[in-house]
Amino acid sequence: MTEETNMTKEEQESKDPMRNKKNPLGEENTTNLLVQFAIPSIIAMLVSSLYNIVDQFFIGRSIGELGNAATNISFPLTIFCIAIALLFGIGGASAFNISMGKGEREEAVYYMGNAIVMILLGGLVLCLITETFLEPMMRFFGSPDNVLEYAKTYTRIVAIGFPFMILTAGGGHLIRADGRPRISMICNLTGAVINTILDALFVFVLHLGMAGAAAATIIGQIVSGLMVIWYLAHCKTVSIRKRHLLIRRNYVSRIASLGMAPCSNQLAMFFVQIVMNKSLKYYGSLSVYGEAIPIACAGIITKVNQVFMSFIIGTSQGLQPIVSFNYGARKFDRVESAYKKAIGSGFVLSLGAFFLFQFAPRQIISIFGDGSAEYYQFAENYFHIFLFFTFINFMQPITSNFFTAIGKPKRGVFLSLTRQILFLLPLILILPLYLGIDGIMYAGPIADFMAGLIAAIMIGNELKRKEYREHKK
């Protein structure tokens, strides 16, 4: 008996593309859709970044600079978790929405099922690797000797939660693709609230230090992950069966190709973060700051910047199902309209972050505990210089995700690598040779400007294609 005869009447009827006209992604006002999908995505991203911020706050207040440095040493693994989540989460969501836009409902369900399985497998493998090679990994990430034990204690525990962290982040994209962005937000929010409450209890009341902060983190992630599993088992638009969970090479390949752009950006961040930690340690030891202060300050500021980037990434994620569906349905005027509205929102958000980082750096860094005069001096300089071009940082991530969403992953991958690999990494290695530790700071704005410029050129060429021009007539 063939797969077609096994399909229900509802599944067979859904192959008629005319049914897609009833989908709000193809009919509702793009502004309303962007608000509907972006706000829950932004909140979900904010909540996700709060895991790191909350730990940073409690550790900084209870342990100090060495504790903050330890979380930054462990941070590349968090970035790697997000890379896996984006590879199969955004990849699966894009493939799902494009197929639904074309009326290929059964194909879409296979993309959803295969993405779920790959997300779970990726988390388990990363957990096992981290636990097996913990100490050499921490040293490779740039840990100074006086930070190593703190880093090992924290990472050994949070690694247990990697499968659930990846499931929450990656599964959230699949839930949004199913048309339920608020559910994705609720899953993330629940875990973050649990993490915050338990952080206060474990660190301030029970005085469990790094281990307490790590335990609070994984308990919140486990709860969020289990919620994601439940909701994916009860999808709104499709029904996932056992056959959809069997890994098939063609589906995984398509998912990975569409998720490669955002994943590549995270992998680039992963390698840059390691090089950054090593450079901060080396050039910090040659300066008045020492080894630990630059690593601690840069770690805090990176996570503060993540809060701002949550708005930008959340906007780009909210854009994805709108663009994917309408591109699949060949409604190019709606594709362009949604993109331009996302870019406009990104500009306003980025401008606000720029003024905050330039005029209130000391107030921000003070939230995470006290430090020496050198500590505050380095933090203020890092805010002022490294994050100077924050006001154009919306272009590259939104445009990169746009290319992924319309099924052009190679362009998305290239664009996602411009800032981190093409510009930032070489500059981090070259500029300090002439400027010392200040060279690391000046690498940031140069990379941001060049990445934004290339994104503007690429999207300009895309929107000049005849498909977009014909729909304007």
CSV table of C-alpha atoms in Angstrom, one decimal:
chain,number,residue,atom,x,y,z
A,1,MET,CA,0.0,0.0,0.0
A,2,THR,CA,1.4,3.4,-1.0
A,3,GLU,CA,2.0,6.4,1.3
A,4,GLU,CA,-0.7,8.3,-0.7
A,5,THR,CA,-3.4,5.7,0.1
A,6,ASN,CA,-2.5,5.8,3.7
A,7,MET,CA,-3.2,9.5,3.9
A,8,THR,CA,-6.5,10.7,5.3
A,9,LYS,CA,-9.0,12.5,3.2
A,10,GLU,CA,-8.1,15.7,5.0
A,11,GLU,CA,-4.4,15.3,4.1
A,12,GLN,CA,-5.2,14.5,0.5
A,13,GLU,CA,-7.5,17.5,0.1
A,14,SER,CA,-4.9,19.8,1.7
A,15,LYS,CA,-2.6,19.2,-1.4
A,16,ASP,CA,-4.9,21.6,-3.3
A,17,PRO,CA,-3.0,24.9,-3.3
A,18,MET,CA,-6.3,26.8,-3.4
A,19,ARG,CA,-6.7,25.9,0.3
A,20,ASN,CA,-3.7,28.1,1.1
A,21,LYS,CA,-5.7,31.2,0.4
A,22,LYS,CA,-7.4,30.7,3.7
A,23,ASN,CA,-4.1,30.8,5.5
A,24,PRO,CA,-3.7,34.2,7.3
A,25,LEU,CA,0.0,34.2,6.4
A,26,GLY,CA,-1.1,34.7,2.8
A,27,GLU,CA,-4.0,37.1,3.4
A,28,GLU,CA,-3.7,39.2,6.6
A,29,ASN,CA,-2.0,42.6,6.6
A,30,THR,CA,1.7,42.2,6.8
A,31,THR,CA,2.1,44.7,9.6
A,32,ASN,CA,-0.4,42.8,11.8
A,33,LEU,CA,1.3,39.5,11.0
A,34,LEU,CA,4.8,40.9,11.8
A,35,VAL,CA,3.5,42.2,15.2
A,36,GLN,CA,1.7,38.9,15.8
A,37,PHE,CA,4.7,36.8,15.1
A,38,ALA,CA,7.6,39.1,16.1
A,39,ILE,CA,6.5,40.1,19.6
A,40,PRO,CA,6.3,36.6,20.9
A,41,SER,CA,9.6,35.8,19.2
A,42,ILE,CA,11.2,38.8,20.8
A,43,ILE,CA,9.9,37.9,24.2
A,44,ALA,CA,11.1,34.3,23.7
A,45,MET,CA,14.5,35.5,22.7
A,46,LEU,CA,14.6,38.0,25.6
A,47,VAL,CA,13.7,35.2,28.0
A,48,SER,CA,16.3,33.0,26.6
A,49,SER,CA,19.0,35.7,27.0
A,50,LEU,CA,17.8,36.2,30.6
A,51,TYR,CA,19.1,32.8,31.5
A,52,ASN,CA,22.6,34.1,31.0
A,53,ILE,CA,21.9,37.6,32.4
A,54,VAL,CA,20.3,36.2,35.6
A,55,ASP,CA,23.2,33.9,36.2
A,56,GLN,CA,25.6,36.7,35.6
A,57,PHE,CA,23.7,38.9,38.1
A,58,PHE,CA,23.6,36.4,40.9
A,59,ILE,CA,27.1,35.1,40.4
A,60,GLY,CA,28.5,38.7,40.1
A,61,ARG,CA,26.8,39.7,43.3
A,62,SER,CA,27.9,36.6,45.3
A,63,ILE,CA,31.3,35.6,43.8
A,64,GLY,CA,32.5,38.6,41.9
A,65,GLU,CA,34.8,39.1,38.9
A,66,LEU,CA,36.2,35.5,38.8
A,67,GLY,CA,32.6,34.1,38.7
A,68,ASN,CA,31.7,36.4,35.9
A,69,ALA,CA,34.8,35.4,34.0
A,70,ALA,CA,33.9,31.7,34.5
A,71,THR,CA,30.5,32.1,32.9
A,72,ASN,CA,32.1,33.8,29.9
A,73,ILE,CA,34.6,30.9,29.5
A,74,SER,CA,31.6,28.6,29.4
A,75,PHE,CA,29.6,30.8,27.1
A,76,PRO,CA,30.9,29.3,23.8
A,77,LEU,CA,29.0,26.2,24.6
A,78,THR,CA,25.8,28.1,25.0
A,79,ILE,CA,26.4,29.6,21.6
A,80,PHE,CA,27.0,26.1,20.1
A,81,CYS,CA,23.6,25.0,21.6
A,82,ILE,CA,21.9,27.9,19.9
A,83,ALA,CA,23.7,26.9,16.6
A,84,ILE,CA,22.2,23.4,16.7
A,85,ALA,CA,18.8,24.8,17.6
A,86,LEU,CA,18.9,27.2,14.7
A,87,LEU,CA,20.2,24.6,12.2
A,88,PHE,CA,17.3,22.3,12.7
A,89,GLY,CA,14.7,24.7,14.2
A,90,ILE,CA,14.8,27.6,11.7
A,91,GLY,CA,15.7,25.1,8.9
A,92,GLY,CA,12.7,22.9,9.8
A,93,ALA,CA,10.4,25.8,10.2
A,94,SER,CA,11.4,27.3,6.9
A,95,ALA,CA,11.0,24.0,5.0
A,96,PHE,CA,7.7,23.4,6.8
A,97,ASN,CA,6.3,26.9,5.9
A,98,ILE,CA,7.5,26.8,2.3
A,99,SER,CA,5.9,23.4,1.7
A,100,MET,CA,2.7,24.5,3.3
A,101,GLY,CA,2.7,27.6,1.1
A,102,LYS,CA,3.0,25.3,-1.9
A,103,GLY,CA,0.2,23.1,-0.7
A,104,GLU,CA,2.5,20.1,0.0
A,105,ARG,CA,1.1,19.3,3.5
A,106,GLU,CA,2.4,15.8,3.9
A,107,GLU,CA,5.9,16.8,2.9
A,108,ALA,CA,5.7,19.6,5.5
A,109,VAL,CA,4.9,17.2,8.3
A,110,TYR,CA,8.0,15.1,7.5
A,111,TYR,CA,10.1,18.3,7.8
A,112,MET,CA,8.6,19.0,11.2
A,113,GLY,CA,9.2,15.4,12.5
A,114,ASN,CA,12.7,15.1,11.2
A,115,ALA,CA,13.7,18.5,12.7
A,116,ILE,CA,12.4,17.4,16.1
A,117,VAL,CA,14.5,14.2,16.1
A,118,MET,CA,17.7,16.0,14.9
A,119,ILE,CA,17.3,18.7,17.6
A,120,LEU,CA,17.1,16.0,20.4
A,121,LEU,CA,20.1,14.0,19.0
A,122,GLY,CA,22.2,17.2,18.7
A,123,GLY,CA,21.6,18.1,22.3
A,124,LEU,CA,22.5,14.6,23.6
A,125,VAL,CA,25.8,14.4,21.6
A,126,LEU,CA,26.9,17.9,22.8
A,127,CYS,CA,26.2,17.0,26.4
A,128,LEU,CA,28.3,13.8,26.2
A,129,ILE,CA,31.2,15.5,24.5
A,130,THR,CA,31.2,18.3,27.1
A,131,GLU,CA,31.2,16.0,30.1
A,132,THR,CA,33.9,13.8,28.6
A,133,PHE,CA,36.4,16.6,27.7
A,134,LEU,CA,35.4,19.2,30.3
A,135,GLU,CA,38.8,20.4,31.6
A,136,PRO,CA,40.7,20.5,28.3
A,137,MET,CA,37.7,22.3,26.8
A,138,MET,CA,37.7,25.0,29.4
A,139,ARG,CA,41.4,25.6,29.0
A,140,PHE,CA,41.0,25.7,25.2
A,141,PHE,CA,38.3,28.3,25.7
A,142,GLY,CA,40.8,30.5,27.4
A,143,SER,CA,40.3,30.0,31.1
A,144,PRO,CA,42.9,31.5,33.4
A,145,ASP,CA,44.1,29.3,36.2
A,146,ASN,CA,42.3,31.2,38.9
A,147,VAL,CA,39.0,30.9,37.0
A,148,LEU,CA,39.3,27.2,35.9
A,149,GLU,CA,37.5,25.6,38.9
A,150,TYR,CA,34.7,28.0,38.8
A,151,ALA,CA,34.2,27.3,35.0
A,152,LYS,CA,34.4,23.6,35.5
A,153,THR,CA,31.8,23.6,38.3
A,154,TYR,CA,29.4,25.7,36.3
A,155,THR,CA,29.8,23.9,33.0
A,156,ARG,CA,29.7,20.4,34.3
A,157,ILE,CA,26.1,21.0,35.6
A,158,VAL,CA,24.7,23.2,32.8
A,159,ALA,CA,25.8,20.6,30.2
A,160,ILE,CA,23.1,18.3,31.6
A,161,GLY,CA,20.6,20.8,30.4
A,162,PHE,CA,21.9,21.1,26.8
A,163,PRO,CA,19.3,18.8,25.2
A,164,PHE,CA,16.5,20.7,26.9
A,165,MET,CA,18.0,24.1,26.0
A,166,ILE,CA,18.3,23.2,22.4
A,167,LEU,CA,14.9,21.6,22.4
A,168,THR,CA,13.3,24.8,23.8
A,169,ALA,CA,15.1,27.1,21.4
A,170,GLY,CA,14.8,24.9,18.3
A,171,GLY,CA,11.3,23.6,19.1
A,172,GLY,CA,10.1,27.2,19.6
A,173,HIS,CA,10.7,27.9,15.9
A,174,LEU,CA,8.7,24.8,14.9
A,175,ILE,CA,5.8,25.9,17.2
A,176,ARG,CA,5.9,29.4,15.6
A,177,ALA,CA,5.8,27.8,12.2
A,178,ASP,CA,2.7,25.9,13.3
A,179,GLY,CA,1.1,29.3,13.8
A,180,ARG,CA,1.4,29.5,17.6
A,181,PRO,CA,4.0,32.1,18.5
A,182,ARG,CA,2.5,32.7,21.9
A,183,ILE,CA,2.9,29.1,22.9
A,184,SER,CA,6.6,29.3,22.1
A,185,MET,CA,6.9,32.5,24.2
A,186,ILE,CA,5.1,30.8,27.2
A,187,CYS,CA,7.5,27.8,27.1
A,188,ASN,CA,10.5,30.1,27.3
A,189,LEU,CA,9.0,32.4,29.9
A,190,THR,CA,8.1,29.6,32.2
A,191,GLY,CA,11.7,28.3,32.3
A,192,ALA,CA,13.1,31.8,32.8
A,193,VAL,CA,10.8,32.5,35.7
A,194,ILE,CA,11.8,29.2,37.4
A,195,ASN,CA,15.4,29.9,36.8
A,196,THR,CA,15.2,33.4,38.3
A,197,ILE,CA,13.4,32.2,41.4
A,198,LEU,CA,15.7,29.2,42.0
A,199,ASP,CA,18.8,31.4,41.4
A,200,ALA,CA,17.8,33.6,44.2
A,201,LEU,CA,17.1,30.6,46.4
A,202,PHE,CA,20.2,28.5,45.6
A,203,VAL,CA,22.7,31.4,45.5
A,204,PHE,CA,21.6,34.0,48.0
A,205,VAL,CA,19.7,31.8,50.5
A,206,LEU,CA,21.4,28.4,50.3
A,207,HIS,CA,24.8,29.8,49.3
A,208,LEU,CA,25.5,27.2,46.7
A,209,GLY,CA,27.5,29.5,44.5
A,210,MET,CA,28.3,28.5,40.9
A,211,ALA,CA,26.7,25.1,41.3
A,212,GLY,CA,23.5,26.7,42.6
A,213,ALA,CA,23.3,29.0,39.6
A,214,ALA,CA,23.9,26.2,37.2
A,215,ALA,CA,21.3,23.9,38.9
A,216,ALA,CA,18.7,26.7,38.7
A,217,THR,CA,19.4,27.1,35.0
A,218,ILE,CA,19.0,23.5,34.0
A,219,ILE,CA,15.8,23.0,36.1
A,220,GLY,CA,14.2,25.9,34.2
A,221,GLN,CA,15.4,24.5,30.9
A,222,ILE,CA,14.1,21.0,31.6
A,223,VAL,CA,10.6,22.4,32.4
A,224,SER,CA,10.6,24.5,29.2
A,225,GLY,CA,11.8,21.5,27.1
A,226,LEU,CA,9.1,19.2,28.4
A,227,MET,CA,6.5,21.9,27.6
A,228,VAL,CA,7.8,22.1,24.0
A,229,ILE,CA,7.6,18.3,23.6
A,230,TRP,CA,3.9,18.4,24.7
A,231,TYR,CA,2.9,21.2,22.4
A,232,LEU,CA,4.7,19.7,19.4
A,233,ALA,CA,2.8,16.5,20.0
A,234,HIS,CA,-0.4,18.5,19.7
A,235,CYS,CA,0.3,20.7,16.6
A,236,LYS,CA,-2.5,22.9,15.4
A,237,THR,CA,-2.1,22.6,11.6
A,238,VAL,CA,-0.7,19.1,11.2
A,239,SER,CA,-0.6,15.8,13.0
A,240,ILE,CA,2.9,14.3,13.6
A,241,ARG,CA,2.9,10.5,13.4
A,242,LYS,CA,5.7,7.9,14.1
A,243,ARG,CA,6.5,7.7,10.4
A,244,HIS,CA,7.3,11.4,10.3
A,245,LEU,CA,10.0,10.9,13.0
A,246,LEU,CA,12.0,8.4,11.0
A,247,ILE,CA,15.1,10.2,9.8
A,248,ARG,CA,15.3,10.5,6.0
A,249,ARG,CA,18.3,11.9,4.3
A,250,ASN,CA,16.5,14.1,1.8
A,251,TYR,CA,14.4,15.9,4.5
A,252,VAL,CA,17.4,16.4,6.9
A,253,SER,CA,19.5,17.7,4.0
A,254,ARG,CA,16.8,20.2,3.1
A,255,ILE,CA,16.4,21.3,6.7
A,256,ALA,CA,20.1,21.7,7.2
A,257,SER,CA,20.5,23.7,4.0
A,258,LEU,CA,17.8,26.2,5.1
A,259,GLY,CA,19.1,26.4,8.7
A,260,MET,CA,22.7,26.7,7.7
A,261,ALA,CA,22.7,30.5,7.5
A,262,PRO,CA,21.7,31.2,11.1
A,263,CYS,CA,23.6,28.2,12.3
A,264,SER,CA,26.8,29.4,10.5
A,265,ASN,CA,26.4,32.8,12.2
A,266,GLN,CA,26.3,31.1,15.6
A,267,LEU,CA,29.2,28.8,14.8
A,268,ALA,CA,31.2,31.9,13.7
A,269,MET,CA,30.3,33.5,17.0
A,270,PHE,CA,31.4,30.3,18.8
A,271,PHE,CA,34.9,30.4,17.2
A,272,VAL,CA,35.2,34.2,17.6
A,273,GLN,CA,34.3,34.0,21.2
A,274,ILE,CA,37.1,31.4,21.9
A,275,VAL,CA,39.6,33.6,20.0
A,276,MET,CA,38.3,36.7,21.8
A,277,ASN,CA,38.7,35.0,25.3
A,278,LYS,CA,42.2,34.0,24.4
A,279,SER,CA,43.1,37.4,23.1
A,280,LEU,CA,41.6,39.2,26.1
A,281,LYS,CA,43.6,36.9,28.4
A,282,TYR,CA,46.9,37.4,26.6
A,283,TYR,CA,46.7,41.1,25.9
A,284,GLY,CA,45.0,41.8,29.2
A,285,SER,CA,48.0,40.2,31.0
A,286,LEU,CA,50.2,42.8,29.1
A,287,SER,CA,48.1,45.7,30.3
A,288,VAL,CA,47.0,47.3,33.6
A,289,TYR,CA,43.8,45.2,33.6
A,290,GLY,CA,45.3,41.7,34.0
A,291,GLU,CA,43.8,38.4,32.7
A,292,ALA,CA,40.5,38.2,34.4
A,293,ILE,CA,39.0,41.8,34.1
A,294,PRO,CA,38.8,41.9,30.3
A,295,ILE,CA,37.2,38.5,30.1
A,296,ALA,CA,34.7,39.3,32.9
A,297,CYS,CA,33.8,42.7,31.4
A,298,ALA,CA,33.5,41.5,27.8
A,299,GLY,CA,31.4,38.6,29.0
A,300,ILE,CA,28.9,40.8,30.7
A,301,ILE,CA,28.7,43.3,27.9
A,302,THR,CA,28.3,40.5,25.3
A,303,LYS,CA,25.3,39.2,27.2
A,304,VAL,CA,23.9,42.7,27.7
A,305,ASN,CA,24.2,43.2,23.9
A,306,GLN,CA,22.4,39.9,23.5
A,307,VAL,CA,19.4,41.5,25.2
A,308,PHE,CA,19.3,44.2,22.5
A,309,MET,CA,20.0,41.6,19.7
A,310,SER,CA,17.0,39.6,21.1
A,311,PHE,CA,14.8,42.3,19.6
A,312,ILE,CA,16.5,42.1,16.3
A,313,ILE,CA,16.7,38.3,16.1
A,314,GLY,CA,13.1,38.0,17.4
A,315,THR,CA,12.0,40.4,14.6
A,316,SER,CA,13.8,38.3,12.0
A,317,GLN,CA,12.3,35.1,13.4
A,318,GLY,CA,8.8,36.6,13.3
A,319,LEU,CA,9.5,37.6,9.7
A,320,GLN,CA,10.4,34.0,8.7
A,321,PRO,CA,7.0,32.3,8.5
A,322,ILE,CA,5.4,35.3,6.7
A,323,VAL,CA,8.2,35.5,4.1
A,324,SER,CA,8.5,31.7,3.6
A,325,PHE,CA,4.8,31.1,3.1
A,326,ASN,CA,4.3,34.1,0.7
A,327,TYR,CA,7.4,33.3,-1.3
A,328,GLY,CA,6.2,29.7,-1.7
A,329,ALA,CA,2.8,31.1,-2.7
A,330,ARG,CA,4.6,33.6,-5.1
A,331,LYS,CA,3.1,36.6,-3.4
A,332,PHE,CA,6.2,38.7,-3.9
A,333,ASP,CA,4.6,42.0,-3.0
A,334,ARG,CA,3.9,40.7,0.5
A,335,VAL,CA,7.4,39.3,0.8
A,336,GLU,CA,8.9,42.7,0.1
A,337,SER,CA,6.4,44.5,2.3
A,338,ALA,CA,7.1,42.3,5.3
A,339,TYR,CA,10.9,42.6,4.9
A,340,LYS,CA,10.8,46.4,4.7
A,341,LYS,CA,8.6,46.7,7.8
A,342,ALA,CA,11.0,44.4,9.7
A,343,ILE,CA,14.0,46.5,8.6
A,344,GLY,CA,12.2,49.7,9.7
A,345,SER,CA,11.5,48.2,13.2
A,346,GLY,CA,15.1,47.0,13.5
A,347,PHE,CA,16.5,50.5,12.8
A,348,VAL,CA,14.4,52.1,15.5
A,349,LEU,CA,15.4,49.4,18.0
A,350,SER,CA,19.1,49.7,17.1
A,351,LEU,CA,19.1,53.4,17.5
A,352,GLY,CA,17.7,53.2,21.0
A,353,ALA,CA,20.3,50.6,22.0
A,354,PHE,CA,23.1,52.8,20.6
A,355,PHE,CA,22.2,55.8,22.8
A,356,LEU,CA,21.9,53.5,25.9
A,357,PHE,CA,25.3,51.9,25.4
A,358,GLN,CA,27.0,55.2,24.7
A,359,PHE,CA,25.5,57.2,27.5
A,360,ALA,CA,24.9,54.7,30.4
A,361,PRO,CA,27.7,52.1,30.3
A,362,ARG,CA,28.7,52.5,33.9
A,363,GLN,CA,25.2,52.2,35.2
A,364,ILE,CA,24.7,49.0,33.1
A,365,ILE,CA,27.9,47.3,34.3
A,366,SER,CA,27.2,48.2,37.9
A,367,ILE,CA,24.1,46.0,37.9
A,368,PHE,CA,26.4,43.0,37.9
A,369,GLY,CA,28.4,43.7,41.0
A,370,ASP,CA,31.2,46.0,42.1
A,371,GLY,CA,34.8,46.1,40.7
A,372,SER,CA,38.0,48.0,40.7
A,373,ALA,CA,38.7,51.3,38.9
A,374,GLU,CA,40.4,49.3,36.1
A,375,TYR,CA,37.3,47.1,35.9
A,376,TYR,CA,35.0,50.0,35.3
A,377,GLN,CA,37.4,51.8,33.0
A,378,PHE,CA,37.7,48.7,30.7
A,379,ALA,CA,33.9,48.2,30.7
A,380,GLU,CA,33.2,51.8,29.7
A,381,ASN,CA,35.7,51.8,26.9
A,382,TYR,CA,34.4,48.4,25.6
A,383,PHE,CA,30.9,49.8,25.5
A,384,HIS,CA,31.9,53.0,23.8
A,385,ILE,CA,34.2,51.5,21.2
A,386,PHE,CA,33.3,47.9,20.5
A,387,LEU,CA,29.5,48.6,20.3
A,388,PHE,CA,29.7,52.0,18.5
A,389,PHE,CA,28.0,50.8,15.3
A,390,THR,CA,25.1,49.2,17.2
A,391,PHE,CA,22.7,51.4,15.2
A,392,ILE,CA,23.3,49.5,12.0
A,393,ASN,CA,23.5,46.0,13.5
A,394,PHE,CA,19.9,45.2,12.4
A,395,MET,CA,20.8,44.9,8.7
A,396,GLN,CA,22.9,41.7,8.7
A,397,PRO,CA,20.8,39.3,10.8
A,398,ILE,CA,17.4,40.3,9.4
A,399,THR,CA,18.6,40.2,5.8
A,400,SER,CA,20.5,36.9,6.3
A,401,ASN,CA,17.4,35.2,7.8
A,402,PHE,CA,15.4,36.7,4.9
A,403,PHE,CA,17.4,34.8,2.3
A,404,THR,CA,17.1,31.6,4.4
A,405,ALA,CA,13.3,32.1,4.6
A,406,ILE,CA,12.9,32.4,0.8
A,407,GLY,CA,14.9,29.2,0.2
A,408,LYS,CA,18.3,30.8,-0.8
A,409,PRO,CA,20.5,29.4,2.0
A,410,LYS,CA,23.8,30.0,0.3
A,411,ARG,CA,23.3,33.7,0.3
A,412,GLY,CA,22.1,33.6,3.8
A,413,VAL,CA,25.1,31.6,4.9
A,414,PHE,CA,27.5,34.0,3.2
A,415,LEU,CA,25.8,37.0,4.8
A,416,SER,CA,25.7,35.4,8.2
A,417,LEU,CA,29.5,34.9,8.1
A,418,THR,CA,30.5,38.4,7.0
A,419,ARG,CA,30.7,40.0,10.4
A,420,GLN,CA,32.2,37.2,12.4
A,421,ILE,CA,34.5,35.4,10.1
A,422,LEU,CA,35.2,37.7,7.2
A,423,PHE,CA,35.9,40.8,9.3
A,424,LEU,CA,35.8,40.4,13.1
A,425,LEU,CA,38.0,37.3,13.5
A,426,PRO,CA,40.9,38.6,11.3
A,427,LEU,CA,40.7,42.1,12.9
A,428,ILE,CA,40.9,40.6,16.4
A,429,LEU,CA,44.1,38.8,15.4
A,430,ILE,CA,45.7,41.7,13.5
A,431,LEU,CA,44.8,45.0,15.3
A,432,PRO,CA,46.0,44.1,18.8
A,433,LEU,CA,49.5,43.5,17.3
A,434,TYR,CA,49.6,47.3,16.8
A,435,LEU,CA,47.1,48.7,19.4
A,436,GLY,CA,47.3,46.1,22.2
A,437,ILE,CA,44.1,45.3,23.9
A,438,ASP,CA,42.5,48.4,22.4
A,439,GLY,CA,42.8,46.7,19.0
A,440,ILE,CA,40.2,44.1,20.1
A,441,MET,CA,37.8,46.9,20.9
A,442,TYR,CA,38.2,48.7,17.5
A,443,ALA,CA,37.7,45.4,15.6
A,444,GLY,CA,34.0,45.5,16.6
A,445,PRO,CA,32.8,48.7,14.9
A,446,ILE,CA,34.8,48.0,11.7
A,447,ALA,CA,33.2,44.6,11.4
A,448,ASP,CA,29.7,45.9,12.1
A,449,PHE,CA,30.0,48.6,9.5
A,450,MET,CA,31.3,46.3,6.7
A,451,ALA,CA,28.7,43.6,7.4
A,452,GLY,CA,25.9,46.1,7.3
A,453,LEU,CA,27.1,47.5,4.0
A,454,ILE,CA,27.3,44.1,2.3
A,455,ALA,CA,23.8,43.2,3.6
A,456,ALA,CA,22.4,46.4,2.1
A,457,ILE,CA,24.0,45.7,-1.3
A,458,MET,CA,22.7,42.1,-1.4
A,459,ILE,CA,19.1,42.9,-0.4
A,460,GLY,CA,19.1,45.7,-2.9
A,461,ASN,CA,20.0,43.3,-5.7
A,462,GLU,CA,17.4,40.8,-4.6
A,463,LEU,CA,14.5,43.3,-4.5
A,464,LYS,CA,15.4,44.4,-8.1
A,465,ARG,CA,14.5,41.0,-9.5
A,466,LYS,CA,11.7,40.9,-12.0
A,467,GLU,CA,9.4,38.9,-9.7
A,468,TYR,CA,9.2,41.8,-7.3
A,469,ARG,CA,8.9,44.4,-10.0
A,470,GLU,CA,6.1,42.6,-11.8
A,471,HIS,CA,4.0,42.5,-8.6
A,472,LYS,CA,4.3,46.3,-8.2
A,473,LYS,CA,2.5,46.9,-11.5
